[in-house]
CSV table of C-alpha atoms in Angstrom, one decimal:
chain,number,residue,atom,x,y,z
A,1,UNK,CA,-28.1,23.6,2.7
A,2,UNK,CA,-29.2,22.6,6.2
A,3,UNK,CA,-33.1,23.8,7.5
A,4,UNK,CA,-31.9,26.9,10.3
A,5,UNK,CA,-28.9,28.0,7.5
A,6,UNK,CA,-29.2,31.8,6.5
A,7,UNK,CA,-28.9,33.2,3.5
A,8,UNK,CA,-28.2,29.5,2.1
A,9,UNK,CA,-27.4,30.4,-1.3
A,10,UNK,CA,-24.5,32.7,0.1
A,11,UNK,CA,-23.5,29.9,2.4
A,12,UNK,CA,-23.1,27.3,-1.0
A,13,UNK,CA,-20.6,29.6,-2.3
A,14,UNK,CA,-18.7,29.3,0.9
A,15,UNK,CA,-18.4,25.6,2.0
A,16,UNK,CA,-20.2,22.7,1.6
A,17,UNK,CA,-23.0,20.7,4.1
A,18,UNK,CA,-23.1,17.2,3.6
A,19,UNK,CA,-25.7,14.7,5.7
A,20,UNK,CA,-25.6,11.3,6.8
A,21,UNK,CA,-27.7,9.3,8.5
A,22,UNK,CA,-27.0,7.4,12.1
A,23,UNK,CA,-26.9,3.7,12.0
A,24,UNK,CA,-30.0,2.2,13.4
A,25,UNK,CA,-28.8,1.8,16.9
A,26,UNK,CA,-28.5,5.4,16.9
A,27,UNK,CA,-31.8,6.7,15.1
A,28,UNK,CA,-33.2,6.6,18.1
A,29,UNK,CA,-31.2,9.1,19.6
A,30,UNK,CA,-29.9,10.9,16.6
A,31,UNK,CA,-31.5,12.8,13.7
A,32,UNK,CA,-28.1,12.6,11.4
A,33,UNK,CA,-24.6,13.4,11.2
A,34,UNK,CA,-23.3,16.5,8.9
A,35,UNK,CA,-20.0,17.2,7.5
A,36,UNK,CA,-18.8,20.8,6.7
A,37,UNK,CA,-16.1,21.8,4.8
A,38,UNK,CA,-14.3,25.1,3.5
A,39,UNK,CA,-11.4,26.8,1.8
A,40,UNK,CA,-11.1,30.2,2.2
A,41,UNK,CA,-7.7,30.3,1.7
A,42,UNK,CA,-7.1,34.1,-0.2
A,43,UNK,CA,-10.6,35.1,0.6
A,44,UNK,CA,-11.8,37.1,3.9
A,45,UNK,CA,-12.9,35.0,6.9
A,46,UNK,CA,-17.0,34.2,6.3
A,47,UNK,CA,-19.3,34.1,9.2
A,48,UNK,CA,-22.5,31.9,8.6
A,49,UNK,CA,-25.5,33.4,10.8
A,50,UNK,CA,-27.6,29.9,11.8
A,51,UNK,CA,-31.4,30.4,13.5
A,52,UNK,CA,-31.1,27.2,16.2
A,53,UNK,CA,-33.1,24.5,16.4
A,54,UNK,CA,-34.4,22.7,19.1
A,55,UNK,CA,-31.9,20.3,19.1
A,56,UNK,CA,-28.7,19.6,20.7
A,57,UNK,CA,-25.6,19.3,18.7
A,58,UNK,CA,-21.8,17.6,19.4
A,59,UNK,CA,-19.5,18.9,17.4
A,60,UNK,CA,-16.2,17.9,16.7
A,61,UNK,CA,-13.6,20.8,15.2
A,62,UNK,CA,-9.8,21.6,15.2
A,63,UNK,CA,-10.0,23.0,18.5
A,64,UNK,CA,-11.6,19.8,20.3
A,65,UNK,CA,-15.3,18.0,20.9
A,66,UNK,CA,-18.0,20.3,22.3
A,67,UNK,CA,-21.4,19.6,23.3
A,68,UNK,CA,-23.7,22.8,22.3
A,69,UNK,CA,-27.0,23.5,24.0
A,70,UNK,CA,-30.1,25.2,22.5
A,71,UNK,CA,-29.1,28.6,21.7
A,72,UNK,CA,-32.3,30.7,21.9
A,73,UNK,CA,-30.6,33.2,20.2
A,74,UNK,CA,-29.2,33.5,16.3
A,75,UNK,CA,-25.7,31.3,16.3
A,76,UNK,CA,-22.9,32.9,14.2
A,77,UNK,CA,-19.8,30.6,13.3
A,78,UNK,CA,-16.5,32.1,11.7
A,79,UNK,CA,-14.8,30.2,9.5
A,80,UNK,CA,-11.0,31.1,8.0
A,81,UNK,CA,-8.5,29.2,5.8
A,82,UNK,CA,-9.1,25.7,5.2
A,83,UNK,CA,-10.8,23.1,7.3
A,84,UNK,CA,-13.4,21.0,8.5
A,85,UNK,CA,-16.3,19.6,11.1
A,86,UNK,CA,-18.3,17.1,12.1
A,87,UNK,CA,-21.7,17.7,13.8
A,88,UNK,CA,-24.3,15.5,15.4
A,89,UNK,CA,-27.8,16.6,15.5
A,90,UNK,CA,-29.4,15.0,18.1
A,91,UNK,CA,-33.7,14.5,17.7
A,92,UNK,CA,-35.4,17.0,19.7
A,93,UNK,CA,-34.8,15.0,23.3
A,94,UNK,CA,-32.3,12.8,22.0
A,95,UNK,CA,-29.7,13.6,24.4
A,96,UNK,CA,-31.2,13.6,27.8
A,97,UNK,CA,-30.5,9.5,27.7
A,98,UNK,CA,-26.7,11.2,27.2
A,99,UNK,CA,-26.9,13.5,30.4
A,100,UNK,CA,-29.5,11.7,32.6
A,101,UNK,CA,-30.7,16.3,33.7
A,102,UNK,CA,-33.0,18.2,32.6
A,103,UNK,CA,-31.5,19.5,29.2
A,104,UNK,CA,-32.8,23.5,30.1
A,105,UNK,CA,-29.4,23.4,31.9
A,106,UNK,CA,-27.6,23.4,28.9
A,107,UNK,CA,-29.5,26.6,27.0
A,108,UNK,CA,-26.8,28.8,25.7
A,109,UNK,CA,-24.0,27.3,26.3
A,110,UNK,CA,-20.8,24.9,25.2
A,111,UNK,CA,-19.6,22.4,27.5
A,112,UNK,CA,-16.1,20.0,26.5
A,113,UNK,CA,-17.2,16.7,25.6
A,114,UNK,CA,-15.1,14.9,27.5
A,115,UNK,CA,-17.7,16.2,30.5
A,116,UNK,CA,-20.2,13.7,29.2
A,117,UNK,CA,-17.8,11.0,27.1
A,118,UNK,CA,-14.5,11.6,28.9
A,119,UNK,CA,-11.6,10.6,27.2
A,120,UNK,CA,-13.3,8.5,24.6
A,121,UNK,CA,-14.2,12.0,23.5
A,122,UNK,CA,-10.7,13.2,23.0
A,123,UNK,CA,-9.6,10.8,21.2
A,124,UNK,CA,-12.4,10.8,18.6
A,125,UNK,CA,-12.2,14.5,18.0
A,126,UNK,CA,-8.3,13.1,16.7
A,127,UNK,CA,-9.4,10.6,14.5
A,128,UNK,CA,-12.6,12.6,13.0
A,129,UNK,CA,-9.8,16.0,12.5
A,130,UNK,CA,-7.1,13.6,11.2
A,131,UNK,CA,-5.9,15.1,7.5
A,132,UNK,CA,-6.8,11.5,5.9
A,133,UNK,CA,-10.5,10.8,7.1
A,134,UNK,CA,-13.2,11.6,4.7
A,135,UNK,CA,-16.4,11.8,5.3
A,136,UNK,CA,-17.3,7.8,6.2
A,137,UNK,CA,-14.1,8.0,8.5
A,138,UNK,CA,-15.6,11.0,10.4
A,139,UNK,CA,-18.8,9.7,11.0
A,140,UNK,CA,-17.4,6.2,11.9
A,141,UNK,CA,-15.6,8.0,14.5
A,142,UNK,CA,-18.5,9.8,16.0
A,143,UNK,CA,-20.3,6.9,15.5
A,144,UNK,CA,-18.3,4.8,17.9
A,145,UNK,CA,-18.1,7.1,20.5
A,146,UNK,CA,-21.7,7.2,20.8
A,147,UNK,CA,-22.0,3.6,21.1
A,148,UNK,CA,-19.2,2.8,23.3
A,149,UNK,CA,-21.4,5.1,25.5
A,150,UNK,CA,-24.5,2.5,25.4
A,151,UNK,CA,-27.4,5.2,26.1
A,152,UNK,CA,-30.3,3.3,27.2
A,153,UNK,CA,-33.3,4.0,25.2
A,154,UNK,CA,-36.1,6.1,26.3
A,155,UNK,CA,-39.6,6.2,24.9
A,156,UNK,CA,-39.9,9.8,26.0
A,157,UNK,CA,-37.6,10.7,23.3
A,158,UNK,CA,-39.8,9.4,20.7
A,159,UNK,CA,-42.9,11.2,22.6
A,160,UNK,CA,-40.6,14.3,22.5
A,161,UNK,CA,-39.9,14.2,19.0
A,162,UNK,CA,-43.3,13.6,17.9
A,163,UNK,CA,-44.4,16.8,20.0
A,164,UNK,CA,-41.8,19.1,18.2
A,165,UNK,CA,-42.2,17.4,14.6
A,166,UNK,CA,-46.3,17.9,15.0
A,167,UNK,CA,-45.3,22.0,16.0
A,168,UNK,CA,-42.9,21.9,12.6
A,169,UNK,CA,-45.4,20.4,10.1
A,170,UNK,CA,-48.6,21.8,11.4
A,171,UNK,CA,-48.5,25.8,11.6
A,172,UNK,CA,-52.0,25.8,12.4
A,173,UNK,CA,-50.7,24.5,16.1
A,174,UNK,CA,-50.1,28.2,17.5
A,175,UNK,CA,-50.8,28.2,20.7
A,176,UNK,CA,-49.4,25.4,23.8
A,177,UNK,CA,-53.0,24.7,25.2
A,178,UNK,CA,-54.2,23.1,21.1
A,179,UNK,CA,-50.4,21.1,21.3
A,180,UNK,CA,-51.6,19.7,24.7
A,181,UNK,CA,-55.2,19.3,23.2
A,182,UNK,CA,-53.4,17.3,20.1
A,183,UNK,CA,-51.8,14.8,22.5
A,184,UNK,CA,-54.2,14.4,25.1
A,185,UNK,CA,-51.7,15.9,28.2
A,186,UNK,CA,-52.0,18.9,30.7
A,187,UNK,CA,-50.6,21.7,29.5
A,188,UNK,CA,-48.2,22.1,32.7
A,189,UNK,CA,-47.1,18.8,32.0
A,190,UNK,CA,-46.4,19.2,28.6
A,191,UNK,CA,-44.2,22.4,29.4
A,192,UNK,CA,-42.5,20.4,32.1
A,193,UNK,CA,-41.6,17.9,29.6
A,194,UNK,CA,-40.0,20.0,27.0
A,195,UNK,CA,-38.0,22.2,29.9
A,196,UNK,CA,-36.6,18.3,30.7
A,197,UNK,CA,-36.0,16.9,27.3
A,198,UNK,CA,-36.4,19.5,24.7
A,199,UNK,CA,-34.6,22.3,26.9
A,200,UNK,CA,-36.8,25.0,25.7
A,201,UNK,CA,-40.7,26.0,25.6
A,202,UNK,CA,-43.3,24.7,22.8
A,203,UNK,CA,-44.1,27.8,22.6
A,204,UNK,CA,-40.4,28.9,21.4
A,205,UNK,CA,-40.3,26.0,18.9
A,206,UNK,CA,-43.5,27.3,17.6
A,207,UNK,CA,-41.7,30.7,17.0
A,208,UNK,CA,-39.0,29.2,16.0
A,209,UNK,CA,-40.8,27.0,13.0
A,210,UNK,CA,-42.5,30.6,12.1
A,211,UNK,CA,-39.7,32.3,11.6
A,212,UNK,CA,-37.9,29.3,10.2
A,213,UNK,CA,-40.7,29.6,7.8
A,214,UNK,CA,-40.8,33.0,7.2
A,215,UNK,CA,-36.8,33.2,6.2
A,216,UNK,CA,-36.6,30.1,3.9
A,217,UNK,CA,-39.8,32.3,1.7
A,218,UNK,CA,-37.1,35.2,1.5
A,219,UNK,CA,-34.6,32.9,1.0
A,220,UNK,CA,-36.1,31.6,-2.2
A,221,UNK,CA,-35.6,35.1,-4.1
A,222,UNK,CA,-39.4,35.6,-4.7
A,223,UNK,CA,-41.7,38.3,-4.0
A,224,UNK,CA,-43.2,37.9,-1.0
A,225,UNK,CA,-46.3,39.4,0.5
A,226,UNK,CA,-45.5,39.8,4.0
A,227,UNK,CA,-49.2,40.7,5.0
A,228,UNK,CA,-50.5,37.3,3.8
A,229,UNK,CA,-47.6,35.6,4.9
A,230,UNK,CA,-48.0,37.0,8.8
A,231,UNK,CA,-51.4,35.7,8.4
A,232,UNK,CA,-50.1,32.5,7.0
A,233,UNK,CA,-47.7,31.8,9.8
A,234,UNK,CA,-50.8,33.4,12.8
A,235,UNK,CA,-49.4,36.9,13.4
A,236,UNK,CA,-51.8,39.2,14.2
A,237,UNK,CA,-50.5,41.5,11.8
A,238,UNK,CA,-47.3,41.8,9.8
A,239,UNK,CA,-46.0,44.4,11.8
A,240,UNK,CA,-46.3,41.7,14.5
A,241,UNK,CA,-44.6,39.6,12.0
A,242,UNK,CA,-41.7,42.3,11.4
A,243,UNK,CA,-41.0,42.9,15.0
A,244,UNK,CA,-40.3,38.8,15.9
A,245,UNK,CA,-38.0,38.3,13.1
A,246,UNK,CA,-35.7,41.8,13.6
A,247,UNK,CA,-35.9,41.0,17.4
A,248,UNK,CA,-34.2,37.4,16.2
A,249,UNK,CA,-32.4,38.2,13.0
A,250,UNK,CA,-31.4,41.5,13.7
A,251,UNK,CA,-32.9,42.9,10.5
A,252,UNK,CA,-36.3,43.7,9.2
A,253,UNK,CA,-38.1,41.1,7.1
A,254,UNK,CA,-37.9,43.2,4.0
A,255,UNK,CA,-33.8,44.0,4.1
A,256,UNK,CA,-33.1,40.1,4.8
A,257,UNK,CA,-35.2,39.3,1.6
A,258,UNK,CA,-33.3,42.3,-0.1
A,259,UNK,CA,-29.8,41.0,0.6
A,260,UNK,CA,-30.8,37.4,-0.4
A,261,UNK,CA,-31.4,37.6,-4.1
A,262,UNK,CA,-28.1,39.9,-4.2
């Protein structure tokens, strides 16, 4: 399952997450396509609870192309019956060359593709939802509509993308003023730039990667000791620790780790 999926062991009863990579015109741009599918045809509708990313995502479903913005809060989707989707993860920044505004704009909501792509978007939502395209097909398609677009570009992306991947793969980064220490920048600048590109805070990507973090270890079915771990990921405490992820998840550490290994 994808990195943000809850409960992904649940989730690979329930449908199935496949991953491709963007052709090398896009990799600047993109981080990859996915590919969901389900049948839940005879079973009760499922809803699959996701923690966001900073990233922005077009998706393509039966009911048309949507671009989504960061949603700084947890993203449920409901799937029924039988069907399928295909998403575009955008890098962290990757879509500004897209939308030429800051991407902050975009927090929290869904707008119609066809805002950004016009018609072009339309009619690859069609070819991506037709009954015969696997999963080549459906990435072809989204493929193509990103290139007939002809983004320019833009070494701030890269930049961007470095900034967010450091905050994911370092958890000693904790706090914004030793990110803007890392890359040699103000730290007003450095919040500008991710309120322009990224859409949210580094410091909301850093709590993002901690609970990230902190879900995937109760994911895994193991014991965990959620004092060390708070210290692990630079709580103060794990009641610190406890409050963060039930303020995001809507359930305490302990019961999320409970309901996983059911």
């Amino acid at each position: 399952m994808g990195a943000g999926v809850l409960h992904a062991g649940t989730a690979a009863t329930r449908f199935t997450l496949a991953r491709r990579p963007p052709s090398a015109e896009l990799a600047p741009f993109l981080d990859y396509f996915w590919v969901i599918r389900w049948d839940l045809r005879g079973q009760p509708p499922y809803e699959q609870a996701i923690l966001p990313h900073p990233n922005m995502t077009l998706a393509f479903e039966a009911g048309g192309a949507g671009i989504f913005g960061v949603d700084r809060s947890i993203f449920t989707k409901r799937l029924t019956g039988d069907g399928k989707a295909l998403g575009v993860r955008f890098r962290p920044g990757g879509f500004h060359p897209f939308y030429g505004k800051s991407i902050a704009t975009l927090n929290d909501r869904v707008i119609p593709a066809r805002e950004i792509f016009g018609q072009a978007a339309d009619d690859a939502c069609a070819a991506v939802m037709s009954p015969d395209a696997d999963d080549a097909a459906m990435v072809a398609a989204g493929e193509g509509l990103l290139r007939g677009f002809r983004a320019v570009p833009d070494p701030v992306v890269a930049q961007v993308a470095g900034l967010v991947e450091r905050i994911s793969a370092d958890p000693e980064l904790r706090r914004v003023a030793a990110l803007a220490e890392v890359f040699g920048m103000p730290e007003r600048r450095l919040q500008r730039l991710f309120a322009e590109y990224v859409g949210v805070s580094p410091k909301w990507v850093m709590r993002r990667a901690r609970l990230l973090e902190a879900a995937r270890r109760a994911d895994a079915g193991e014991v965990v000791d959620w004092a060390l771990l708070a210290l692990d990921l630079g709580y103060a405490d794990q009641a610190h620790l406890t409050r963060d992820f039930t303020a995001t998840l809507g359930v305490p550490p302990a019961k999320y780790a409970a309901h996983a290994v059911k």
